[in-house]
Amino acid sequence: VSHPLDLGLAAQAAAIAAGEVDPGEILDAALARIDERNPALNAIVATFPERSREMLDAAAPGPLRGVPVVIKDEWPLPWRAQRFGAAELTVSTAPGESAPYRALRDAGAVIVGVGNMHELGAGSTGNTSYYGAARNPWDTERCPGGSSSGSAASVAARLVAGAVGADGLGSVRFPAAYCGLTGLKPTFGRSAMEGHHMAPITTMIVSGPLCADAADCRLLGSVLFGEELTEGDPTGLRIGVVRDTVSEDVTPAVAEACEGAIETLRAETGGELREVALPDLEAATLAGILIINAESMSGTRPEQLNRLDPELSPIARGTLKYRMLLPAAATVKAASVRALMRQRLAALFADVDVIAWPTIPAPAPPLEAPLVELPSGTLAADQANVRGAALANLTGIPSISLPVGLSDGLPVALQLQAAWGNDELLLDAAEALERANGRRWVESRPPLAEAEPTEV
Amino acid sequence: LRHRILSFAALGRAPPEWVHDRSQVGLPAEMEGAASADQFVPAGLAALGIEADETDLAVMGAVHQLIWPPLLELLALDTEGVEVERRPDMSRAPE
C-alpha cells in the first residue's frame, strides 16, 4: 500500500472521498514530511498548521477536499502577505484573499505551505531568494528552476502532490522541467490571478499548476480556471517542429530525448510532423523581457531605489536600477514584435495543432554556478532558458512542459504550445505521450522521494 | 555625481571581491565587460537621481552586456507595416 502522499493529486482526492484515507491524517503526514524532507530542499518557506487545520475543518465538498497543496510566495493569504522571494517589493502588500487562494479553498484543498521562489520572480534557476536557494530534489546541489522553485521542489519531493506557481516568462515551465514535473502555463487570463500585486497591469503573468502528471494538472488547472478542463481526443495531432536556436542549441541528450518524444507523440496520436518557420524568436524573447519589465517597473519611483532594503540581493538591487534605464522606444518596438508574433502564430495554428521544442536547453545547472554548456558555448542558464519560454507569455498562448527523460540523472523536458484557449489540447497531448511511454517519466522520482510504505 | 554613484570609493574602501566574479551574476568568466555601460549607466542613473555603488554598477554592467546588443538589434528590426493591436486581448488570437 502506498503512502497517501506518494499518490497523485487526483488519487489523494479520490481516496479521501471514498473514505479510504482520513484527511486529517494526510495533513499530519504532509506536515511531518515537510519537517523531514524540507531542510534539505528549502522548498517550503512557511507553514501554518493551525491555519491548515482550519481550512480542513471548513473544507468545501469540492474536487480537492482535504488534499494538501502548496502555493507560491507570489499571492497573499488571509494570514500572510506575499514576499515574492524578496526582502522588499517596490509595491505594498498585505494579507488577503487572493483568487488562487479562494479557488483552492472553494475546491476543498488545504494549503500546507508557501513555496520558495526566485527573488522578485526574476530568474529561471531558483538559486537566489530572500529565504535562501531552493534545492532540486534530484540533486540538492543543483537548481530547482525558477521562479516557482519551491512549488516544483515540493511536488517533486512528494511533500504535496500539487502546487500553484506563476509564469511570466517561463516560471512554471522551467521548474517543472528541472524537477521532472508537468507544468501548465495557461492561456493568458484563464487562470486565477487576482490578488497578485501585478494582476491589474500584467499582460504576461498567469497562475498555473505544477503536478507529477497531466491528469493532476488537469484537476488543479480546473480549480484555478474555475471550469472543468475536459478531456478530448488528440488523434491526428499535427505537430509543428521549428528548426531554430530553441530546438538546436541544446545539449545532445536534450535533443535526443525531445526528438524521441515528439516522434512517440506523433505515432501515439496517429498524427504528423510538420516543419514550420517562426522567424524572429530572439526578438520575441527580448520583447517579452521588455514588456514585463515595463509593466513591473511602471509604479516604481526613482527615489524608492535609493532606499532599497539592504537584504535585497546585490543582483536584484543592480538589476532593478538598470531596468529603469531601458529605453521606451524599445518597449514600443516590443509591442510591434508582439503583434507580429501573434499574427504569425494565428496563421501557424491554422496548419498545426501544437508547436514542440525543448523546455530547457540543458538539465539543471549547479546552484553555485548556473551556467549551461551548449553547442553555441557557455551561457547563463537564465539567458539560455528564456529563449524557449518567452513566446507563450508575449503572445498569450498556452504552453505545457512534460518530462521526457533523464540525462545523467537529471530531468529533461519537452514543451508543447497551442493556440489561445487550447489548454485542454495540451493536456490531452501530454496524456497521450504518457500512455505511449508507459508513464515512465511522470512516475520517475528522485531518490529522496522514493515511495515508502504507508503507516497512515 | 561620482560621490553619489561610487559610494565604495567615497567610503574609501574597495568593493567586495565577489563583484569581480562573473559567475555571481550568471555570466561566463571569459566574457568581457561592455564598454558602453561605463558611459551609459552612470549618466542614466544620474539623470534619474538614482544612486548606485560599485556593486550595483558591476551588476548593471553585466546585465547591460547581455541585453544591449540584442536591444539594438530589436530597435533595428523593420516592423513597418505591422499593425499594432490597440488594446490586445491576450486571451485570444488577434482579430
XYZ file of C-alpha atoms in Angstrom:
551
model
C 0.000 0.000 0.000
C 1.368 3.375 -0.971
C 1.855 6.175 1.496
C -1.007 8.566 0.682
C 1.425 11.392 -0.066
C 3.017 9.208 -2.726
C -0.305 9.158 -4.556
C -1.091 11.778 -7.132
C -3.417 14.692 -6.525
C -6.482 13.037 -8.065
C -5.757 9.759 -6.293
C -5.474 11.512 -2.934
C -8.776 13.291 -3.547
C -10.428 10.020 -4.577
C -9.080 8.153 -1.552
C -10.415 10.838 0.775
C -13.775 10.972 -0.991
C -14.081 7.175 -0.739
C -13.317 7.280 2.950
C -10.180 5.209 2.474
C -7.947 7.885 3.945
C -8.590 10.350 6.736
C -7.792 13.877 5.505
C -6.605 14.870 8.970
C -4.033 12.118 8.813
C -2.917 13.228 5.345
C -2.468 16.748 6.651
C -0.417 15.490 9.594
C 1.624 13.334 7.229
C 2.262 16.266 4.905
C 3.445 18.453 7.777
C 5.630 15.620 9.053
C 7.117 15.058 5.607
C 7.834 18.782 5.278
C 9.650 18.608 8.622
C 11.573 15.584 7.432
C 12.499 16.478 3.859
C 12.303 20.240 3.595
C 15.536 21.050 5.451
C 17.466 19.547 2.540
C 15.366 21.399 -0.021
C 14.242 24.762 1.362
C 11.209 24.351 -0.880
C 8.666 25.494 1.710
C 9.299 28.838 3.384
C 6.249 28.989 5.648
C 3.906 26.518 7.254
C 0.928 27.390 9.444
C -0.518 24.172 10.861
C -3.353 25.888 12.724
C -4.494 27.705 9.581
C -4.203 24.497 7.585
C -6.333 22.645 10.127
C -8.892 25.453 9.989
C -9.010 25.087 6.202
C -9.514 21.350 6.601
C -12.243 21.785 9.191
C -14.076 24.132 6.831
C -13.198 22.259 3.645
C -15.848 22.517 0.974
C -17.013 19.273 -0.655
C -15.071 20.143 -3.783
C -12.790 18.168 -6.071
C -9.768 18.626 -3.779
C -11.468 18.188 -0.430
C -8.853 17.586 2.214
C -5.928 17.429 -0.217
C -2.769 19.285 0.875
C -1.287 21.735 -1.621
C 1.380 24.439 -1.753
C 1.084 27.946 -3.157
C 3.961 30.086 -4.406
C 5.086 33.102 -2.387
C 3.500 35.305 -5.030
C -0.039 35.727 -3.699
C -1.307 36.837 -0.322
C -3.124 34.506 2.013
C -5.623 35.792 4.581
C -2.957 35.358 7.244
C 0.181 36.215 5.291
C 1.319 38.776 2.709
C 3.427 37.552 -0.179
C 7.150 38.346 -0.111
C 7.858 37.475 -3.753
C 11.023 35.754 -2.543
C 12.482 39.134 -1.692
C 13.418 41.272 1.273
C 11.440 44.080 -0.291
C 8.986 44.758 -3.073
C 8.613 48.230 -4.509
C 4.856 47.847 -4.095
C 2.943 47.432 -0.862
C 1.460 44.070 0.045
C -0.859 42.856 2.767
C -2.547 39.639 3.819
C -5.729 38.962 1.918
C -7.863 36.562 -0.074
C -6.293 36.149 -3.493
C -8.135 34.456 -6.317
C -5.910 31.336 -6.255
C -6.480 31.082 -2.509
C -10.245 31.310 -2.968
C -10.143 28.785 -5.805
C -8.218 26.305 -3.651
C -10.405 26.917 -0.614
C -13.617 26.538 -2.597
C -12.303 23.272 -4.037
C -11.767 21.987 -0.502
C -7.969 21.997 -0.712
C -5.776 22.567 2.321
C -2.828 24.918 1.883
C 0.005 23.458 3.939
C 2.812 25.760 2.940
C 4.160 28.608 0.888
C 6.615 27.714 -1.839
C 10.001 29.396 -2.098
C 10.678 31.345 -5.283
C 13.443 33.106 -7.154
C 13.837 36.601 -5.777
C 11.318 39.000 -7.367
C 10.427 36.277 -9.853
C 13.437 37.396 -11.833
C 15.259 34.185 -12.589
C 14.867 30.759 -14.136
C 17.060 28.913 -11.639
C 15.693 29.453 -8.126
C 19.213 29.921 -6.795
C 18.514 33.358 -5.298
C 15.857 34.072 -2.710
C 15.346 36.048 0.461
C 14.836 32.654 2.080
C 17.943 31.140 0.560
C 18.059 28.997 -2.535
C 15.588 26.198 -3.009
C 17.227 22.939 -3.989
C 16.427 20.384 -6.630
C 15.251 17.055 -5.161
C 17.049 15.224 -7.976
C 20.361 16.705 -6.836
C 20.320 19.148 -3.979
C 23.444 20.891 -5.282
C 21.549 21.867 -8.421
C 18.963 24.496 -9.301
C 15.321 23.517 -8.941
C 14.318 26.032 -11.618
C 12.540 29.295 -11.134
C 10.878 31.298 -10.382
C 8.348 28.787 -8.962
C 11.238 26.884 -7.391
C 9.662 25.780 -4.126
C 6.353 24.841 -5.720
C 8.165 22.443 -8.041
C 10.615 21.079 -5.497
C 7.810 20.374 -3.036
C 5.896 18.298 -5.580
C 8.991 16.505 -6.877
C 9.900 15.592 -3.291
C 6.317 14.432 -2.701
C 5.729 16.873 0.133
C 2.466 17.510 -1.673
C 1.014 16.299 -4.972
C 0.123 19.683 -6.403
C 1.316 23.258 -6.189
C 0.364 26.593 -7.647
C 3.037 28.521 -9.495
C 3.124 31.626 -11.636
C 4.556 32.062 -15.106
C 5.568 35.439 -16.545
C 8.499 34.308 -18.674
C 8.593 30.557 -18.095
C 8.389 30.426 -14.304
C 6.115 27.388 -14.175
C 7.748 25.562 -17.062
C 11.408 25.922 -16.027
C 10.998 24.409 -12.546
C 8.666 21.755 -13.923
C 11.405 20.831 -16.390
C 14.270 20.872 -13.902
C 12.296 18.856 -11.349
C 10.743 16.299 -13.713
C 7.151 17.501 -13.373
C 4.308 18.515 -15.620
C 3.650 22.253 -15.547
C 0.977 24.194 -17.392
C 1.264 27.834 -18.387
C -2.376 28.619 -19.186
C -3.735 30.893 -21.871
C -3.446 34.426 -20.556
C -6.450 35.347 -18.456
C -7.914 31.874 -17.998
C -6.495 31.091 -14.561
C -6.995 32.839 -11.218
C -4.704 35.844 -10.771
C -6.480 38.456 -8.645
C -4.566 39.424 -5.543
C -1.209 39.195 -7.271
C 0.416 42.593 -6.967
C 0.877 42.672 -10.748
C -2.608 41.444 -11.631
C -4.078 44.843 -12.519
C -1.366 45.644 -15.032
C 0.244 42.463 -16.325
C -0.324 41.165 -19.826
C 2.196 38.374 -19.306
C 1.808 36.590 -15.957
C -0.564 33.710 -15.236
C -1.031 31.242 -12.418
C -0.536 27.603 -13.289
C -0.424 24.099 -11.814
C 2.678 22.007 -11.135
C 1.986 18.304 -10.634
C 3.513 14.940 -11.416
C 1.396 14.294 -14.486
C -1.089 15.799 -16.891
C -4.177 14.365 -15.200
C -3.264 16.088 -11.953
C -2.511 19.297 -13.840
C -5.951 18.989 -15.405
C -7.509 18.693 -11.961
C -5.590 21.540 -10.334
C -5.875 23.565 -13.522
C -9.663 23.143 -13.494
C -9.674 24.546 -9.970
C -7.553 27.534 -10.968
C -9.546 28.115 -14.151
C -12.898 27.800 -12.391
C -14.085 25.498 -15.134
C -13.583 21.852 -15.966
C -10.771 21.209 -18.406
C -12.488 18.408 -20.237
C -10.687 15.538 -21.896
C -10.546 15.476 -25.662
C -9.141 13.275 -28.375
C -5.791 14.302 -29.803
C -5.994 11.809 -32.646
C -4.379 13.119 -35.781
C -2.319 15.689 -33.876
C -0.426 17.972 -36.219
C 2.877 18.753 -34.516
C 4.846 21.761 -35.665
C 8.611 21.486 -35.346
C 10.732 24.632 -35.500
C 14.357 24.279 -36.579
C 15.897 27.190 -34.716
C 18.020 28.020 -31.713
C 15.294 26.815 -29.369
C 15.479 23.282 -30.737
C 19.076 23.162 -31.947
C 21.220 24.995 -29.400
C 20.565 22.310 -26.791
C 22.619 19.502 -25.336
C 22.714 16.256 -27.335
C 20.799 14.464 -24.585
C 18.045 17.072 -24.603
C 17.815 16.963 -28.392
C 17.638 13.174 -28.429
C 15.014 12.920 -25.686
C 12.807 15.618 -27.165
C 13.030 14.364 -30.729
C 12.194 10.880 -29.489
C 9.233 12.170 -27.504
C 7.906 14.153 -30.448
C 8.043 11.078 -32.660
C 6.410 8.974 -29.932
C 3.621 11.536 -29.611
C 3.122 11.579 -33.360
C 2.899 7.808 -33.501
C 0.564 7.570 -30.493
C -1.864 10.108 -31.932
C -1.577 8.915 -35.496
C -0.586 12.444 -36.293
C 2.029 14.102 -38.402
C 5.104 16.251 -38.048
C 5.279 19.484 -39.960
C 8.406 21.568 -40.094
C 7.344 25.169 -39.633
C 9.140 28.518 -39.668
C 8.777 31.009 -36.863
C 11.238 33.824 -37.555
C 12.362 36.480 -35.087
C 12.158 34.312 -31.982
C 15.114 36.179 -30.485
C 13.336 39.480 -30.963
C 10.222 37.948 -29.420
C 12.220 36.900 -26.371
C 13.587 40.383 -25.833
C 10.152 41.873 -26.488
C 8.774 39.722 -23.689
C 11.538 40.831 -21.344
C 10.960 44.486 -22.183
C 7.206 44.325 -21.748
C 7.276 42.507 -18.416
C 9.971 44.935 -17.314
C 7.900 47.961 -18.261
C 4.843 46.543 -16.518
C 6.687 45.585 -13.346
C 8.564 48.886 -13.050
C 5.693 51.156 -14.033
C 4.839 52.054 -10.454
C 8.425 52.433 -9.258
C 9.720 55.870 -8.339
C 13.452 56.531 -8.642
C 13.739 57.575 -5.011
C 12.452 54.155 -3.936
C 15.556 52.671 -5.488
C 17.765 54.819 -3.273
C 16.469 53.179 -0.122
C 16.198 49.550 -1.052
C 16.273 47.039 1.753
C 19.902 46.066 2.350
C 18.829 42.433 2.464
C 17.766 42.550 -1.159
C 20.420 40.677 -3.119
C 23.082 42.764 -4.858
C 21.944 41.310 -8.155
C 18.361 42.410 -7.569
C 19.458 45.866 -6.453
C 21.582 46.416 -9.527
C 19.043 44.902 -11.879
C 16.147 46.952 -10.514
C 18.123 50.134 -11.084
C 19.208 49.088 -14.546
C 15.643 48.304 -15.511
C 14.792 51.978 -15.093
C 17.219 52.793 -17.894
C 15.730 50.707 -20.679
C 14.575 52.986 -23.496
C 10.857 53.478 -24.026
C 11.359 53.221 -27.779
C 12.433 49.621 -27.323
C 9.286 48.831 -25.359
C 7.148 50.380 -28.091
C 9.046 48.304 -30.617
C 8.377 45.283 -28.435
C 4.651 45.923 -28.844
C 5.125 45.748 -32.612
C 7.002 42.485 -32.269
C 4.228 41.170 -30.039
C 1.632 41.997 -32.680
C 3.782 40.428 -35.376
C 4.285 37.199 -33.452
C 0.611 36.954 -32.550
C -0.294 37.302 -36.221
C 2.273 34.696 -37.213
C 1.075 32.259 -34.571
C -2.556 32.721 -35.568
C -1.602 31.797 -39.129
C 0.628 28.938 -37.992
C -2.062 27.367 -35.806
C -4.232 27.017 -38.864
C -1.699 24.432 -40.078
C -0.595 22.746 -36.865
C -2.237 21.939 -33.544
C 0.837 22.243 -31.355
C 4.393 23.508 -31.630
C 7.043 21.391 -29.914
C 10.547 22.225 -28.720
C 12.620 21.554 -25.594
C 11.532 23.418 -22.466
C 15.113 23.873 -21.354
C 18.276 23.543 -23.436
C 20.177 21.679 -20.711
C 19.326 19.967 -17.419
C 19.528 21.773 -14.088
C 22.885 23.512 -13.575
C 24.711 23.750 -10.249
C 23.314 26.249 -7.757
C 26.705 27.845 -7.299
C 27.343 28.444 -10.997
C 24.128 28.445 -13.019
C 25.769 28.125 -16.415
C 24.951 25.694 -19.199
C 27.241 24.222 -21.840
C 25.538 24.364 -25.213
C 26.739 23.880 -28.784
C 26.998 27.681 -29.071
C 29.171 27.897 -25.954
C 28.746 28.576 -22.258
C 25.677 30.622 -21.406
C 23.987 31.790 -18.246
C 21.072 29.447 -17.645
C 18.699 32.414 -17.479
C 19.856 33.661 -20.847
C 19.505 30.250 -22.476
C 16.256 29.197 -20.831
C 14.210 32.278 -21.636
C 14.696 31.804 -25.373
C 12.226 28.938 -25.430
C 9.728 30.320 -22.961
C 9.014 33.968 -23.663
C 6.920 33.458 -26.784
C 3.966 31.998 -24.887
C 3.889 34.887 -22.420
C 4.417 37.508 -25.087
C 1.552 36.240 -27.206
C -0.793 34.798 -24.572
C -0.849 31.215 -25.875
C -0.859 28.220 -23.511
C 2.154 26.009 -23.054
C 2.983 22.868 -21.141
C 6.237 21.277 -20.025
C 6.445 17.482 -19.857
C 9.176 15.215 -18.532
C 10.615 13.126 -21.357
C 13.797 11.616 -19.983
C 16.802 11.801 -17.726
C 20.289 12.987 -18.570
C 22.930 11.984 -16.031
C 20.148 11.532 -13.512
C 18.542 14.928 -14.168
C 15.178 15.501 -15.847
C 14.809 16.640 -19.443
C 11.579 18.182 -20.711
C 9.591 18.847 -23.843
C 7.411 21.920 -24.281
C 4.197 21.971 -26.289
C 2.424 25.185 -27.222
C -1.061 25.550 -28.674
C -3.440 28.208 -29.869
C -5.253 30.522 -27.473
C -7.792 28.622 -25.378
C -6.485 25.182 -26.335
C -5.080 24.398 -22.882
C -7.143 21.221 -22.871
C -5.473 20.016 -26.059
C -2.064 20.375 -24.416
C -3.241 18.188 -21.542
C -4.700 15.665 -23.992
C -1.400 15.530 -25.878
C 0.555 15.179 -22.651
C -1.624 12.257 -21.566
C -1.186 10.639 -24.971
C 2.577 10.850 -24.569
C 2.352 9.417 -21.046
C 0.339 6.471 -22.375
C 2.806 5.893 -25.170
C 5.861 5.798 -22.934
C 4.179 3.780 -20.213
C 4.207 6.765 -17.826
C 7.894 6.103 -17.401
C 8.931 9.698 -16.852
C 5.953 11.022 -14.900
C 6.397 8.170 -12.453
C 10.147 8.670 -12.089
C 11.016 10.240 -8.807
C 14.199 11.465 -7.182
C 15.965 9.178 -4.701
C 14.935 11.248 -1.686
C 11.286 10.832 -2.673
C 11.226 7.093 -3.297
C 7.830 5.714 -2.394
C 7.532 4.433 1.139
C 5.021 2.027 2.655
C 2.121 3.562 4.497
C 1.806 3.968 8.208
C -1.127 6.331 7.902
C 27.971 62.618 -9.486
C 30.900 60.382 -8.673
C 30.277 60.673 -4.968
C 26.653 59.617 -5.337
C 27.330 56.740 -7.621
C 30.548 55.306 -6.321
C 29.824 55.026 -2.669
C 32.504 52.390 -2.098
C 35.075 54.868 -3.382
C 33.513 57.610 -1.317
C 33.840 55.420 1.728
C 37.474 54.829 0.885
C 37.195 51.067 0.599
C 37.169 48.531 -2.185
C 34.078 46.686 -3.374
C 33.821 43.068 -2.264
C 35.881 40.558 -4.183
C 32.855 38.663 -5.470
C 31.811 41.667 -7.531
C 34.508 40.654 -9.958
C 33.346 37.050 -10.054
C 31.070 36.969 -13.055
C 29.531 33.647 -12.146
C 27.753 35.538 -9.357
C 25.663 37.311 -11.949
C 25.361 34.274 -14.151
C 27.966 35.243 -16.722
C 30.730 33.027 -18.065
C 34.098 34.076 -16.691
C 35.613 34.741 -20.087
C 33.076 37.397 -21.066
C 34.372 40.943 -21.069
C 32.586 43.986 -19.704
C 30.672 46.192 -22.084
C 32.434 49.483 -22.583
C 29.220 51.317 -23.326
C 27.904 50.517 -19.859
C 30.645 52.680 -18.375
C 29.166 55.759 -20.007
C 25.508 54.921 -20.419
C 24.718 53.536 -16.995
C 26.148 56.288 -14.745
C 24.706 59.009 -16.963
C 21.279 57.381 -16.995
C 21.271 56.867 -13.260
C 22.330 60.434 -12.624
C 19.584 61.752 -14.883
C 17.005 59.845 -12.852
C 18.578 60.690 -9.488
C 19.271 57.042 -8.728
C 22.262 56.299 -6.545
C 24.467 53.294 -7.110
C 27.581 51.827 -5.583
C 30.255 49.809 -7.305
C 28.426 46.577 -6.659
C 25.352 47.958 -8.394
C 27.473 49.165 -11.271
C 29.160 45.795 -11.675
C 25.781 44.064 -11.820
C 24.424 46.661 -14.231
C 27.467 46.316 -16.449
C 26.903 42.584 -16.681
C 23.197 42.973 -17.417
C 23.905 45.684 -19.950
C 26.335 43.416 -21.733
C 23.651 40.769 -22.056
C 20.723 42.898 -23.080
C 22.109 45.838 -25.014
C 23.333 44.129 -28.210
C 20.007 42.347 -28.822
C 18.165 45.517 -27.842
C 19.973 47.407 -30.597
C 19.042 44.617 -32.992
C 15.440 44.891 -31.891
C 15.414 48.621 -32.499
C 16.847 47.996 -35.952
C 14.164 45.439 -36.799
C 11.925 46.592 -39.604
C 8.379 46.404 -38.303
C 6.917 48.856 -40.751
C 3.573 47.581 -41.873
C 2.951 45.616 -38.693
C -0.427 46.633 -37.406
C -0.050 47.048 -33.650
C -3.119 45.966 -31.717
C -4.583 48.936 -29.894
C -5.975 47.043 -26.937
C -4.859 43.467 -27.480
C -6.852 40.735 -25.812
C -4.068 38.375 -24.889
C -6.505 35.573 -24.200
C -7.478 35.362 -27.860
C -5.967 35.293 -31.293
C -5.616 38.697 -32.926
C -8.620 39.746 -34.974
